């Protein structure tokens, strides 16, 4: 327990859940813990990224405080992301600290999204801290292609990380960005491989976020088309499963595994959106595809009380935009910030 855990629980009881003007209840926070990463995926970062000075990034204590504030306001699911969360110094201290909310029952799930390069080192500690499921991003099983797509990454580290995660008892979902010229032809093999080792796999369309040196338009592949291709040799059975998020799920009859489609560009999913994102600098974005932003770091560092912090969060959520407006054909990104800043 920290001194502010009690007051925040009291606030929640007094004022009800976090709700926006359209009646959507926000119960899911994605918290970016760093903008740094040990990879440079071509669709996510430019080759020579300038990372933020340390002073701009929330401290571990600030991350804990703001996450706790959200949990006090009814957040049931917390996903830690980045940048690469496992390169953040002290990351395990943060995870262990936040796991008190899972232990108390305030949080249903504490999870993270990782590129997997450091999982071999941390899988055991994550499992011991009560993490049960993780998402691992992986776009190819070809070492050379992996090196190209990540600008220098070593696939064997990710595969060792996956082994370690599963050996530690973590359920793993693979996230794969579909790229027409880079991995589209390999995707059926990737799905069969993931399902063969007991992992769900979710396909993601590239989103126009941040300048990245490459032309995303050229490499964009519509998941509608990819799905039609998969259906030419597999039976895809729609699953009712809804996470309040953008993914739609099917079961592949032939593999028995679950396959998700995240289609921000060819399908709009905003009416059921239950999530918000906090960048590693403490900026709250209530929509991934809009530029709305609330600076919670300024409040935290000005010595705001718990009541002031929760009031700012409530106000920001109230104004959550109706929906995003991504269009891959636009010359400029829909939002200037990179996915690694906002957290995927
Ligand atoms: N580094 C971690 C990882 O790669 O899983 C966590 C952060 S990363 C920004 C989160 C997710 O966003 C990854 O699955 C990545 O593939 C995805 N992503 C990054 N840039 C994207 C883009 N422009 N469009 C679609 N997905 C993107
Ligand atoms: Fe790093 Fe993840 Fe972005 Fe790849 S997608 S550059 S691993 S933050």
mmCIF file of C-alpha atoms and ligand atoms in Angstrom:
data_model
loop_
_atom_site.group_PDB
_atom_site.id
_atom_site.type_symbol
_atom_site.label_atom_id
_atom_site.label_comp_id
_atom_site.label_asym_id
_atom_site.label_seq_id
_atom_site.Cartn_x
_atom_site.Cartn_y
_atom_site.Cartn_z
ATOM 1 C CA UNK A 1 0.000 0.000 0.000
ATOM 2 C CA UNK A 2 1.100 3.558 -0.661
ATOM 3 C CA UNK A 3 -0.354 6.596 1.135
ATOM 4 C CA UNK A 4 -2.560 7.462 -1.832
ATOM 5 C CA UNK A 5 -4.086 3.988 -2.423
ATOM 6 C CA UNK A 6 -6.814 4.574 0.183
ATOM 7 C CA UNK A 7 -7.906 8.035 -0.909
ATOM 8 C CA UNK A 8 -8.159 6.938 -4.513
ATOM 9 C CA UNK A 9 -10.359 3.992 -3.639
ATOM 10 C CA UNK A 10 -12.571 6.393 -1.688
ATOM 11 C CA UNK A 11 -12.809 8.705 -4.711
ATOM 12 C CA UNK A 12 -13.965 5.872 -6.892
ATOM 13 C CA UNK A 13 -16.624 4.831 -4.448
ATOM 14 C CA UNK A 14 -17.841 8.410 -4.195
ATOM 15 C CA UNK A 15 -17.919 9.373 -7.859
ATOM 16 C CA UNK A 16 -18.491 6.220 -9.888
ATOM 17 C CA UNK A 17 -16.606 4.869 -12.873
ATOM 18 C CA UNK A 18 -14.638 6.766 -15.497
ATOM 19 C CA UNK A 19 -17.112 7.565 -18.204
ATOM 20 C CA UNK A 20 -17.057 9.761 -21.300
ATOM 21 C CA UNK A 21 -19.732 11.973 -22.807
ATOM 22 C CA UNK A 22 -20.833 9.191 -25.127
ATOM 23 C CA UNK A 23 -21.389 6.809 -22.225
ATOM 24 C CA UNK A 24 -18.315 4.658 -22.829
ATOM 25 C CA UNK A 25 -16.740 3.412 -19.603
ATOM 26 C CA UNK A 26 -12.939 3.431 -19.531
ATOM 27 C CA UNK A 27 -11.576 0.368 -17.758
ATOM 28 C CA UNK A 28 -8.306 -0.248 -19.585
ATOM 29 C CA UNK A 29 -5.076 1.757 -19.369
ATOM 30 C CA UNK A 30 -2.052 1.287 -21.581
ATOM 31 C CA UNK A 31 0.917 2.795 -19.852
ATOM 32 C CA UNK A 32 4.105 3.474 -21.754
ATOM 33 C CA UNK A 33 7.081 3.222 -19.402
ATOM 34 C CA UNK A 34 9.793 4.375 -21.819
ATOM 35 C CA UNK A 35 10.215 5.723 -25.343
ATOM 36 C CA UNK A 36 13.467 3.773 -25.739
ATOM 37 C CA UNK A 37 13.888 0.497 -27.518
ATOM 38 C CA UNK A 38 16.637 -1.923 -28.483
ATOM 39 C CA UNK A 39 15.056 -2.415 -31.943
ATOM 40 C CA UNK A 40 14.135 0.054 -34.708
ATOM 41 C CA UNK A 41 11.177 -1.562 -36.488
ATOM 42 C CA UNK A 42 10.766 0.153 -39.839
ATOM 43 C CA UNK A 43 7.058 0.977 -39.403
ATOM 44 C CA UNK A 44 7.504 2.226 -35.833
ATOM 45 C CA UNK A 45 10.694 4.264 -35.587
ATOM 46 C CA UNK A 46 13.059 6.146 -37.809
ATOM 47 C CA UNK A 47 16.582 4.789 -38.034
ATOM 48 C CA UNK A 48 18.129 7.553 -35.977
ATOM 49 C CA UNK A 49 15.663 8.270 -33.235
ATOM 50 C CA UNK A 50 16.294 11.003 -30.731
ATOM 51 C CA UNK A 51 15.094 9.724 -27.410
ATOM 52 C CA UNK A 52 13.799 11.894 -24.617
ATOM 53 C CA UNK A 53 16.017 13.269 -21.883
ATOM 54 C CA UNK A 54 15.528 11.213 -18.715
ATOM 55 C CA UNK A 55 14.034 14.141 -16.814
ATOM 56 C CA UNK A 56 11.069 14.227 -19.194
ATOM 57 C CA UNK A 57 10.157 10.608 -18.561
ATOM 58 C CA UNK A 58 7.998 9.774 -15.561
ATOM 59 C CA UNK A 59 9.912 8.236 -12.661
ATOM 60 C CA UNK A 60 8.922 4.782 -11.432
ATOM 61 C CA UNK A 61 7.146 6.455 -8.507
ATOM 62 C CA UNK A 62 5.203 8.761 -10.840
ATOM 63 C CA UNK A 63 4.240 5.836 -13.072
ATOM 64 C CA UNK A 64 2.989 3.940 -10.050
ATOM 65 C CA UNK A 65 1.059 6.928 -8.736
ATOM 66 C CA UNK A 66 -0.742 7.674 -11.964
ATOM 67 C CA UNK A 67 -1.527 3.990 -12.615
ATOM 68 C CA UNK A 68 -2.874 3.754 -9.094
ATOM 69 C CA UNK A 69 -5.056 6.800 -9.734
ATOM 70 C CA UNK A 70 -6.572 5.089 -12.774
ATOM 71 C CA UNK A 71 -7.123 1.889 -10.817
ATOM 72 C CA UNK A 72 -8.857 3.964 -8.164
ATOM 73 C CA UNK A 73 -11.145 5.199 -10.944
ATOM 74 C CA UNK A 74 -12.131 1.742 -12.100
ATOM 75 C CA UNK A 75 -9.340 0.630 -14.429
ATOM 76 C CA UNK A 76 -9.463 -3.184 -14.385
ATOM 77 C CA UNK A 77 -6.757 -3.914 -16.912
ATOM 78 C CA UNK A 78 -3.307 -2.378 -17.055
ATOM 79 C CA UNK A 79 -0.942 -3.016 -19.941
ATOM 80 C CA UNK A 80 2.653 -1.825 -19.677
ATOM 81 C CA UNK A 81 4.243 -0.979 -22.976
ATOM 82 C CA UNK A 82 6.692 1.390 -24.618
ATOM 83 C CA UNK A 83 9.103 1.724 -26.437
ATOM 84 C CA UNK A 84 10.345 -1.554 -25.111
ATOM 85 C CA UNK A 85 9.170 -1.896 -21.514
ATOM 86 C CA UNK A 86 11.830 -4.459 -20.604
ATOM 87 C CA UNK A 87 14.673 -2.013 -21.339
ATOM 88 C CA UNK A 88 13.398 0.388 -18.652
ATOM 89 C CA UNK A 89 15.685 0.333 -15.631
ATOM 90 C CA UNK A 90 13.787 -0.771 -12.532
ATOM 91 C CA UNK A 91 10.959 -2.233 -14.615
ATOM 92 C CA UNK A 92 10.601 -5.263 -12.357
ATOM 93 C CA UNK A 93 10.279 -3.010 -9.303
ATOM 94 C CA UNK A 94 7.409 -1.232 -11.053
ATOM 95 C CA UNK A 95 5.716 -4.512 -11.983
ATOM 96 C CA UNK A 96 6.137 -5.944 -8.502
ATOM 97 C CA UNK A 97 4.751 -2.750 -6.985
ATOM 98 C CA UNK A 98 1.726 -2.619 -9.269
ATOM 99 C CA UNK A 99 0.952 -6.266 -8.654
ATOM 100 C CA UNK A 100 -0.440 -5.232 -5.227
ATOM 101 C CA UNK A 101 -3.544 -4.052 -7.119
ATOM 102 C CA UNK A 102 -3.960 -7.480 -8.641
ATOM 103 C CA UNK A 103 -3.475 -9.103 -5.262
ATOM 104 C CA UNK A 104 -6.128 -6.817 -3.758
ATOM 105 C CA UNK A 105 -8.609 -7.624 -6.525
ATOM 106 C CA UNK A 106 -8.759 -4.015 -7.788
ATOM 107 C CA UNK A 107 -7.126 -5.069 -11.040
ATOM 108 C CA UNK A 108 -8.191 -8.052 -13.137
ATOM 109 C CA UNK A 109 -5.058 -8.096 -15.207
ATOM 110 C CA UNK A 110 -1.534 -6.732 -15.198
ATOM 111 C CA UNK A 111 0.153 -7.425 -18.494
ATOM 112 C CA UNK A 112 2.705 -6.140 -20.970
ATOM 113 C CA UNK A 113 3.561 -5.891 -24.636
ATOM 114 C CA UNK A 114 7.171 -6.633 -25.481
ATOM 115 C CA UNK A 115 9.424 -7.301 -28.437
ATOM 116 C CA UNK A 116 10.688 -10.324 -26.522
ATOM 117 C CA UNK A 117 14.417 -9.654 -26.766
ATOM 118 C CA UNK A 118 14.850 -9.577 -22.986
ATOM 119 C CA UNK A 119 12.172 -12.050 -22.016
ATOM 120 C CA UNK A 120 14.661 -14.838 -21.360
ATOM 121 C CA UNK A 121 16.001 -12.670 -18.554
ATOM 122 C CA UNK A 122 12.677 -11.487 -17.099
ATOM 123 C CA UNK A 123 9.988 -14.118 -17.805
ATOM 124 C CA UNK A 124 10.414 -15.813 -14.421
ATOM 125 C CA UNK A 125 10.199 -12.529 -12.508
ATOM 126 C CA UNK A 126 7.142 -11.438 -14.472
ATOM 127 C CA UNK A 127 5.352 -14.680 -13.676
ATOM 128 C CA UNK A 128 6.368 -14.414 -10.017
ATOM 129 C CA UNK A 129 4.881 -10.889 -9.917
ATOM 130 C CA UNK A 130 1.489 -12.191 -11.017
ATOM 131 C CA UNK A 131 1.676 -11.447 -14.739
ATOM 132 C CA UNK A 132 -0.270 -14.217 -16.463
ATOM 133 C CA UNK A 133 -0.371 -13.214 -20.126
ATOM 134 C CA UNK A 134 1.884 -11.162 -22.355
ATOM 135 C CA UNK A 135 1.887 -9.984 -25.959
ATOM 136 C CA UNK A 136 5.048 -10.533 -27.954
ATOM 137 C CA UNK A 137 5.485 -8.673 -31.236
ATOM 138 C CA UNK A 138 6.975 -10.757 -34.005
ATOM 139 C CA UNK A 139 6.609 -10.154 -37.731
ATOM 140 C CA UNK A 140 8.740 -12.915 -39.236
ATOM 141 C CA UNK A 141 10.500 -16.199 -38.484
ATOM 142 C CA UNK A 142 13.187 -15.510 -41.048
ATOM 143 C CA UNK A 143 16.367 -14.279 -39.269
ATOM 144 C CA UNK A 144 17.474 -12.116 -42.210
ATOM 145 C CA UNK A 145 14.063 -10.524 -42.650
ATOM 146 C CA UNK A 146 13.840 -9.973 -38.908
ATOM 147 C CA UNK A 147 17.197 -8.193 -39.008
ATOM 148 C CA UNK A 148 15.976 -5.981 -41.859
ATOM 149 C CA UNK A 149 12.552 -5.195 -40.386
ATOM 150 C CA UNK A 150 13.958 -4.363 -36.960
ATOM 151 C CA UNK A 151 17.119 -2.741 -38.379
ATOM 152 C CA UNK A 152 19.587 -5.084 -36.725
ATOM 153 C CA UNK A 153 17.619 -7.301 -34.320
ATOM 154 C CA UNK A 154 18.537 -10.890 -33.479
ATOM 155 C CA UNK A 155 15.597 -13.292 -33.935
ATOM 156 C CA UNK A 156 17.189 -16.006 -31.799
ATOM 157 C CA UNK A 157 16.877 -13.779 -28.715
ATOM 158 C CA UNK A 158 13.134 -13.402 -29.261
ATOM 159 C CA UNK A 159 12.687 -17.135 -29.785
ATOM 160 C CA UNK A 160 14.652 -17.848 -26.599
ATOM 161 C CA UNK A 161 12.464 -15.287 -24.851
ATOM 162 C CA UNK A 162 9.307 -16.997 -26.048
ATOM 163 C CA UNK A 163 10.560 -20.347 -24.787
ATOM 164 C CA UNK A 164 11.368 -18.825 -21.415
ATOM 165 C CA UNK A 165 7.960 -17.134 -21.184
ATOM 166 C CA UNK A 166 6.085 -20.327 -21.911
ATOM 167 C CA UNK A 167 8.331 -22.342 -19.581
ATOM 168 C CA UNK A 168 7.478 -19.815 -16.850
ATOM 169 C CA UNK A 169 3.780 -20.456 -17.462
ATOM 170 C CA UNK A 170 2.964 -17.175 -19.207
ATOM 171 C CA UNK A 171 0.297 -17.305 -21.914
ATOM 172 C CA UNK A 172 1.732 -15.620 -25.001
ATOM 173 C CA UNK A 173 -0.127 -13.853 -27.787
ATOM 174 C CA UNK A 174 1.899 -13.003 -30.851
ATOM 175 C CA UNK A 175 1.253 -9.624 -32.519
ATOM 176 C CA UNK A 176 2.205 -9.392 -36.173
ATOM 177 C CA UNK A 177 2.101 -6.259 -38.291
ATOM 178 C CA UNK A 178 1.083 -7.237 -41.829
ATOM 179 C CA UNK A 179 3.385 -5.741 -44.445
ATOM 180 C CA UNK A 180 2.673 -6.392 -48.090
ATOM 181 C CA UNK A 181 6.194 -6.748 -49.439
ATOM 182 C CA UNK A 182 7.930 -7.876 -46.271
ATOM 183 C CA UNK A 183 5.966 -10.619 -44.549
ATOM 184 C CA UNK A 184 2.506 -11.072 -46.135
ATOM 185 C CA UNK A 185 3.551 -14.232 -47.976
ATOM 186 C CA UNK A 186 4.903 -15.716 -44.742
ATOM 187 C CA UNK A 187 1.862 -15.002 -42.589
ATOM 188 C CA UNK A 188 0.121 -18.392 -42.986
ATOM 189 C CA UNK A 189 3.343 -20.117 -41.832
ATOM 190 C CA UNK A 190 3.649 -17.696 -38.926
ATOM 191 C CA UNK A 191 0.048 -18.402 -37.856
ATOM 192 C CA UNK A 192 0.541 -22.182 -38.091
ATOM 193 C CA UNK A 193 3.788 -21.900 -36.109
ATOM 194 C CA UNK A 194 2.181 -19.778 -33.358
ATOM 195 C CA UNK A 195 -0.866 -22.029 -33.076
ATOM 196 C CA UNK A 196 1.413 -25.074 -33.060
ATOM 197 C CA UNK A 197 3.081 -23.794 -29.910
ATOM 198 C CA UNK A 198 -0.172 -22.845 -28.212
ATOM 199 C CA UNK A 199 -0.109 -19.083 -28.890
ATOM 200 C CA UNK A 200 -2.906 -16.922 -30.263
ATOM 201 C CA UNK A 201 -1.797 -14.581 -33.020
ATOM 202 C CA UNK A 202 -3.193 -11.175 -33.896
ATOM 203 C CA UNK A 203 -2.591 -9.448 -37.197
ATOM 204 C CA UNK A 204 -2.315 -5.654 -37.197
ATOM 205 C CA UNK A 205 -2.630 -3.204 -40.064
ATOM 206 C CA UNK A 206 0.063 -0.543 -40.187
ATOM 207 C CA UNK A 207 -1.143 2.700 -38.707
ATOM 208 C CA UNK A 208 0.085 6.075 -39.907
ATOM 209 C CA UNK A 209 1.740 7.255 -36.694
ATOM 210 C CA UNK A 210 4.914 9.327 -36.664
ATOM 211 C CA UNK A 211 7.472 9.884 -39.401
ATOM 212 C CA UNK A 212 9.486 6.696 -40.024
ATOM 213 C CA UNK A 213 11.655 7.152 -43.171
ATOM 214 C CA UNK A 214 9.740 4.488 -45.125
ATOM 215 C CA UNK A 215 6.582 4.792 -47.190
ATOM 216 C CA UNK A 216 3.889 2.966 -45.232
ATOM 217 C CA UNK A 217 1.438 3.354 -48.089
ATOM 218 C CA UNK A 218 3.539 1.093 -50.274
ATOM 219 C CA UNK A 219 3.734 -1.679 -47.693
ATOM 220 C CA UNK A 220 0.132 -1.462 -46.469
ATOM 221 C CA UNK A 221 -1.929 -4.594 -46.789
ATOM 222 C CA UNK A 222 -5.635 -4.659 -45.980
ATOM 223 C CA UNK A 223 -6.493 -7.403 -43.509
ATOM 224 C CA UNK A 224 -9.776 -7.817 -45.353
ATOM 225 C CA UNK A 225 -7.802 -9.004 -48.370
ATOM 226 C CA UNK A 226 -5.451 -11.082 -46.243
ATOM 227 C CA UNK A 227 -8.406 -12.742 -44.531
ATOM 228 C CA UNK A 228 -9.929 -13.588 -47.911
ATOM 229 C CA UNK A 229 -6.602 -15.146 -48.899
ATOM 230 C CA UNK A 230 -6.456 -17.246 -45.701
ATOM 231 C CA UNK A 231 -10.025 -18.367 -46.327
ATOM 232 C CA UNK A 232 -9.009 -19.789 -49.690
ATOM 233 C CA UNK A 233 -7.291 -22.669 -47.823
ATOM 234 C CA UNK A 234 -8.431 -22.451 -44.167
ATOM 235 C CA UNK A 235 -11.809 -22.412 -42.436
ATOM 236 C CA UNK A 236 -12.113 -19.336 -40.235
ATOM 237 C CA UNK A 237 -14.895 -19.539 -37.661
ATOM 238 C CA UNK A 238 -15.985 -16.205 -36.163
ATOM 239 C CA UNK A 239 -15.703 -16.071 -32.388
ATOM 240 C CA UNK A 240 -17.993 -13.873 -30.293
ATOM 241 C CA UNK A 241 -15.075 -12.870 -28.047
ATOM 242 C CA UNK A 242 -14.974 -9.109 -27.591
ATOM 243 C CA UNK A 243 -12.334 -7.323 -25.566
ATOM 244 C CA UNK A 244 -13.815 -3.855 -25.982
ATOM 245 C CA UNK A 245 -10.878 -3.303 -28.296
ATOM 246 C CA UNK A 246 -10.236 -3.271 -31.989
ATOM 247 C CA UNK A 247 -9.545 -6.989 -32.422
ATOM 248 C CA UNK A 248 -12.013 -9.376 -34.029
ATOM 249 C CA UNK A 249 -11.283 -13.067 -33.481
ATOM 250 C CA UNK A 250 -11.717 -16.273 -35.442
ATOM 251 C CA UNK A 251 -10.734 -19.857 -34.815
ATOM 252 C CA UNK A 252 -8.752 -21.512 -37.564
ATOM 253 C CA UNK A 253 -10.410 -24.931 -37.833
ATOM 254 C CA UNK A 254 -7.300 -26.579 -39.291
ATOM 255 C CA UNK A 255 -4.885 -25.418 -36.566
ATOM 256 C CA UNK A 256 -7.374 -25.144 -33.690
ATOM 257 C CA UNK A 257 -5.791 -21.797 -32.754
ATOM 258 C CA UNK A 258 -7.213 -18.324 -32.353
ATOM 259 C CA UNK A 259 -6.485 -15.564 -34.835
ATOM 260 C CA UNK A 260 -7.223 -11.879 -34.299
ATOM 261 C CA UNK A 261 -7.530 -9.037 -36.777
ATOM 262 C CA UNK A 262 -6.870 -5.435 -35.759
ATOM 263 C CA UNK A 263 -8.143 -3.269 -38.567
ATOM 264 C CA UNK A 264 -8.085 0.402 -37.649
ATOM 265 C CA UNK A 265 -7.990 1.421 -41.302
ATOM 266 C CA UNK A 266 -10.470 -0.866 -42.980
ATOM 267 C CA UNK A 267 -12.846 -1.183 -40.030
ATOM 268 C CA UNK A 268 -13.856 1.319 -37.391
ATOM 269 C CA UNK A 269 -13.972 0.036 -33.824
ATOM 270 C CA UNK A 270 -14.408 3.194 -31.795
ATOM 271 C CA UNK A 271 -17.987 2.846 -30.544
ATOM 272 C CA UNK A 272 -17.008 0.165 -28.007
ATOM 273 C CA UNK A 273 -13.614 1.623 -27.082
ATOM 274 C CA UNK A 274 -12.858 1.192 -23.372
ATOM 275 C CA UNK A 275 -9.211 2.278 -23.296
ATOM 276 C CA UNK A 276 -6.918 5.241 -22.903
ATOM 277 C CA UNK A 277 -3.151 5.621 -23.147
ATOM 278 C CA UNK A 278 -0.584 7.396 -21.048
ATOM 279 C CA UNK A 279 2.773 8.198 -22.617
ATOM 280 C CA UNK A 280 6.007 7.807 -20.699
ATOM 281 C CA UNK A 281 6.033 11.594 -20.281
ATOM 282 C CA UNK A 282 2.680 11.529 -18.535
ATOM 283 C CA UNK A 283 0.539 12.759 -21.406
ATOM 284 C CA UNK A 284 -2.888 11.194 -21.467
ATOM 285 C CA UNK A 285 -4.299 10.396 -24.904
ATOM 286 C CA UNK A 286 -7.894 9.266 -24.844
ATOM 287 C CA UNK A 287 -7.784 8.255 -28.516
ATOM 288 C CA UNK A 288 -4.891 6.578 -30.347
ATOM 289 C CA UNK A 289 -5.683 8.330 -33.599
ATOM 290 C CA UNK A 290 -6.381 11.873 -32.410
ATOM 291 C CA UNK A 291 -4.166 14.597 -31.052
ATOM 292 C CA UNK A 292 -6.150 15.178 -27.852
ATOM 293 C CA UNK A 293 -3.752 15.344 -24.916
ATOM 294 C CA UNK A 294 -3.735 16.102 -21.204
ATOM 295 C CA UNK A 295 -0.460 16.734 -19.411
ATOM 296 C CA UNK A 296 -0.639 14.813 -16.134
ATOM 297 C CA UNK A 297 3.106 15.134 -15.516
ATOM 298 C CA UNK A 298 2.785 18.874 -14.987
ATOM 299 C CA UNK A 299 0.154 18.198 -12.347
ATOM 300 C CA UNK A 300 2.186 15.462 -10.673
ATOM 301 C CA UNK A 301 5.280 17.640 -10.532
ATOM 302 C CA UNK A 302 3.359 20.674 -9.288
ATOM 303 C CA UNK A 303 2.417 18.648 -6.221
ATOM 304 C CA UNK A 304 -1.216 17.978 -7.175
ATOM 305 C CA UNK A 305 -3.373 16.270 -4.578
ATOM 306 C CA UNK A 306 -5.046 12.936 -5.349
ATOM 307 C CA UNK A 307 -8.331 14.797 -5.815
ATOM 308 C CA UNK A 308 -6.763 17.149 -8.369
ATOM 309 C CA UNK A 309 -5.178 14.254 -10.229
ATOM 310 C CA UNK A 310 -8.388 12.247 -10.443
ATOM 311 C CA UNK A 311 -10.379 15.348 -11.435
ATOM 312 C CA UNK A 312 -7.972 15.955 -14.347
ATOM 313 C CA UNK A 313 -8.302 12.334 -15.454
ATOM 314 C CA UNK A 314 -12.098 12.503 -15.280
ATOM 315 C CA UNK A 315 -12.190 15.716 -17.315
ATOM 316 C CA UNK A 316 -9.892 14.278 -19.981
ATOM 317 C CA UNK A 317 -11.919 11.080 -20.299
ATOM 318 C CA UNK A 318 -15.165 13.018 -20.502
ATOM 319 C CA UNK A 319 -13.890 14.604 -23.718
ATOM 320 C CA UNK A 320 -12.712 11.334 -25.312
ATOM 321 C CA UNK A 321 -13.117 11.782 -29.083
ATOM 322 C CA UNK A 322 -15.874 9.873 -30.819
ATOM 323 C CA UNK A 323 -13.341 8.081 -33.006
ATOM 324 C CA UNK A 324 -10.132 8.168 -34.977
ATOM 325 C CA UNK A 325 -9.637 9.190 -38.540
ATOM 326 C CA UNK A 326 -6.799 7.091 -39.964
ATOM 327 C CA UNK A 327 -6.341 7.030 -43.713
ATOM 328 C CA UNK A 328 -3.278 5.239 -45.023
ATOM 329 C CA UNK A 329 -3.366 7.107 -48.324
ATOM 330 C CA UNK A 330 -2.612 10.437 -46.691
ATOM 331 C CA UNK A 331 0.849 11.801 -47.305
ATOM 332 C CA UNK A 332 1.283 12.852 -43.672
ATOM 333 C CA UNK A 333 0.811 10.700 -40.562
ATOM 334 C CA UNK A 334 -2.633 11.080 -38.931
ATOM 335 C CA UNK A 335 -0.828 11.921 -35.710
ATOM 336 C CA UNK A 336 2.736 13.143 -35.417
ATOM 337 C CA UNK A 337 3.700 11.016 -32.422
ATOM 338 C CA UNK A 338 5.254 7.601 -32.899
ATOM 339 C CA UNK A 339 3.616 4.421 -31.675
ATOM 340 C CA UNK A 340 6.673 3.951 -29.451
ATOM 341 C CA UNK A 341 5.804 7.202 -27.667
ATOM 342 C CA UNK A 342 2.128 6.468 -27.164
ATOM 343 C CA UNK A 343 2.508 2.773 -26.514
ATOM 344 C CA UNK A 344 0.962 0.180 -28.794
HETATM 345 N N1 LIG B 1 8.279 -2.677 -28.058
HETATM 346 C C1 LIG B 1 7.112 -3.405 -27.739
HETATM 347 C C2 LIG B 1 6.678 -4.276 -28.899
HETATM 348 O O1 LIG B 1 7.199 -4.112 -29.988
HETATM 349 O O2 LIG B 1 5.812 -5.113 -28.674
HETATM 350 C C3 LIG B 1 5.956 -2.553 -27.259
HETATM 351 C C4 LIG B 1 5.704 -1.256 -27.976
HETATM 352 S S1 LIG B 1 5.247 -1.394 -29.683
HETATM 353 C C5 LIG B 1 5.045 0.304 -30.090
HETATM 354 C C6 LIG B 1 3.614 -2.057 -29.573
HETATM 355 C C7 LIG B 1 3.015 -2.612 -30.825
HETATM 356 O O3 LIG B 1 2.814 -1.569 -31.751
HETATM 357 C C8 LIG B 1 3.865 -3.652 -31.538
HETATM 358 O O4 LIG B 1 3.098 -4.821 -31.704
HETATM 359 C C9 LIG B 1 4.183 -3.014 -32.859
HETATM 360 O O5 LIG B 1 4.267 -3.967 -33.868
HETATM 361 C C10 LIG B 1 3.031 -2.078 -33.042
HETATM 362 N N2 LIG B 1 3.291 -0.941 -33.929
HETATM 363 C C11 LIG B 1 4.297 -0.046 -33.889
HETATM 364 N N3 LIG B 1 4.174 0.879 -34.859
HETATM 365 C C12 LIG B 1 3.048 0.573 -35.545
HETATM 366 C C13 LIG B 1 2.368 1.143 -36.662
HETATM 367 N N4 LIG B 1 2.807 2.236 -37.251
HETATM 368 N N5 LIG B 1 1.245 0.535 -37.076
HETATM 369 C C14 LIG B 1 0.767 -0.572 -36.467
HETATM 370 N N6 LIG B 1 1.342 -1.147 -35.400
HETATM 371 C C15 LIG B 1 2.476 -0.595 -34.942
HETATM 372 FE FE1 LIG B 2 10.678 -1.076 -30.594
HETATM 373 FE FE2 LIG B 2 8.262 -2.178 -30.387
HETATM 374 FE FE3 LIG B 2 8.646 -0.008 -31.954
HETATM 375 FE FE4 LIG B 2 9.687 -2.312 -32.690
HETATM 376 S S1 LIG B 2 7.506 -1.871 -32.467
HETATM 377 S S2 LIG B 2 10.751 -0.320 -32.658
HETATM 378 S S3 LIG B 2 10.194 -3.234 -30.780
HETATM 379 S S4 LIG B 2 8.848 -0.087 -29.764
#
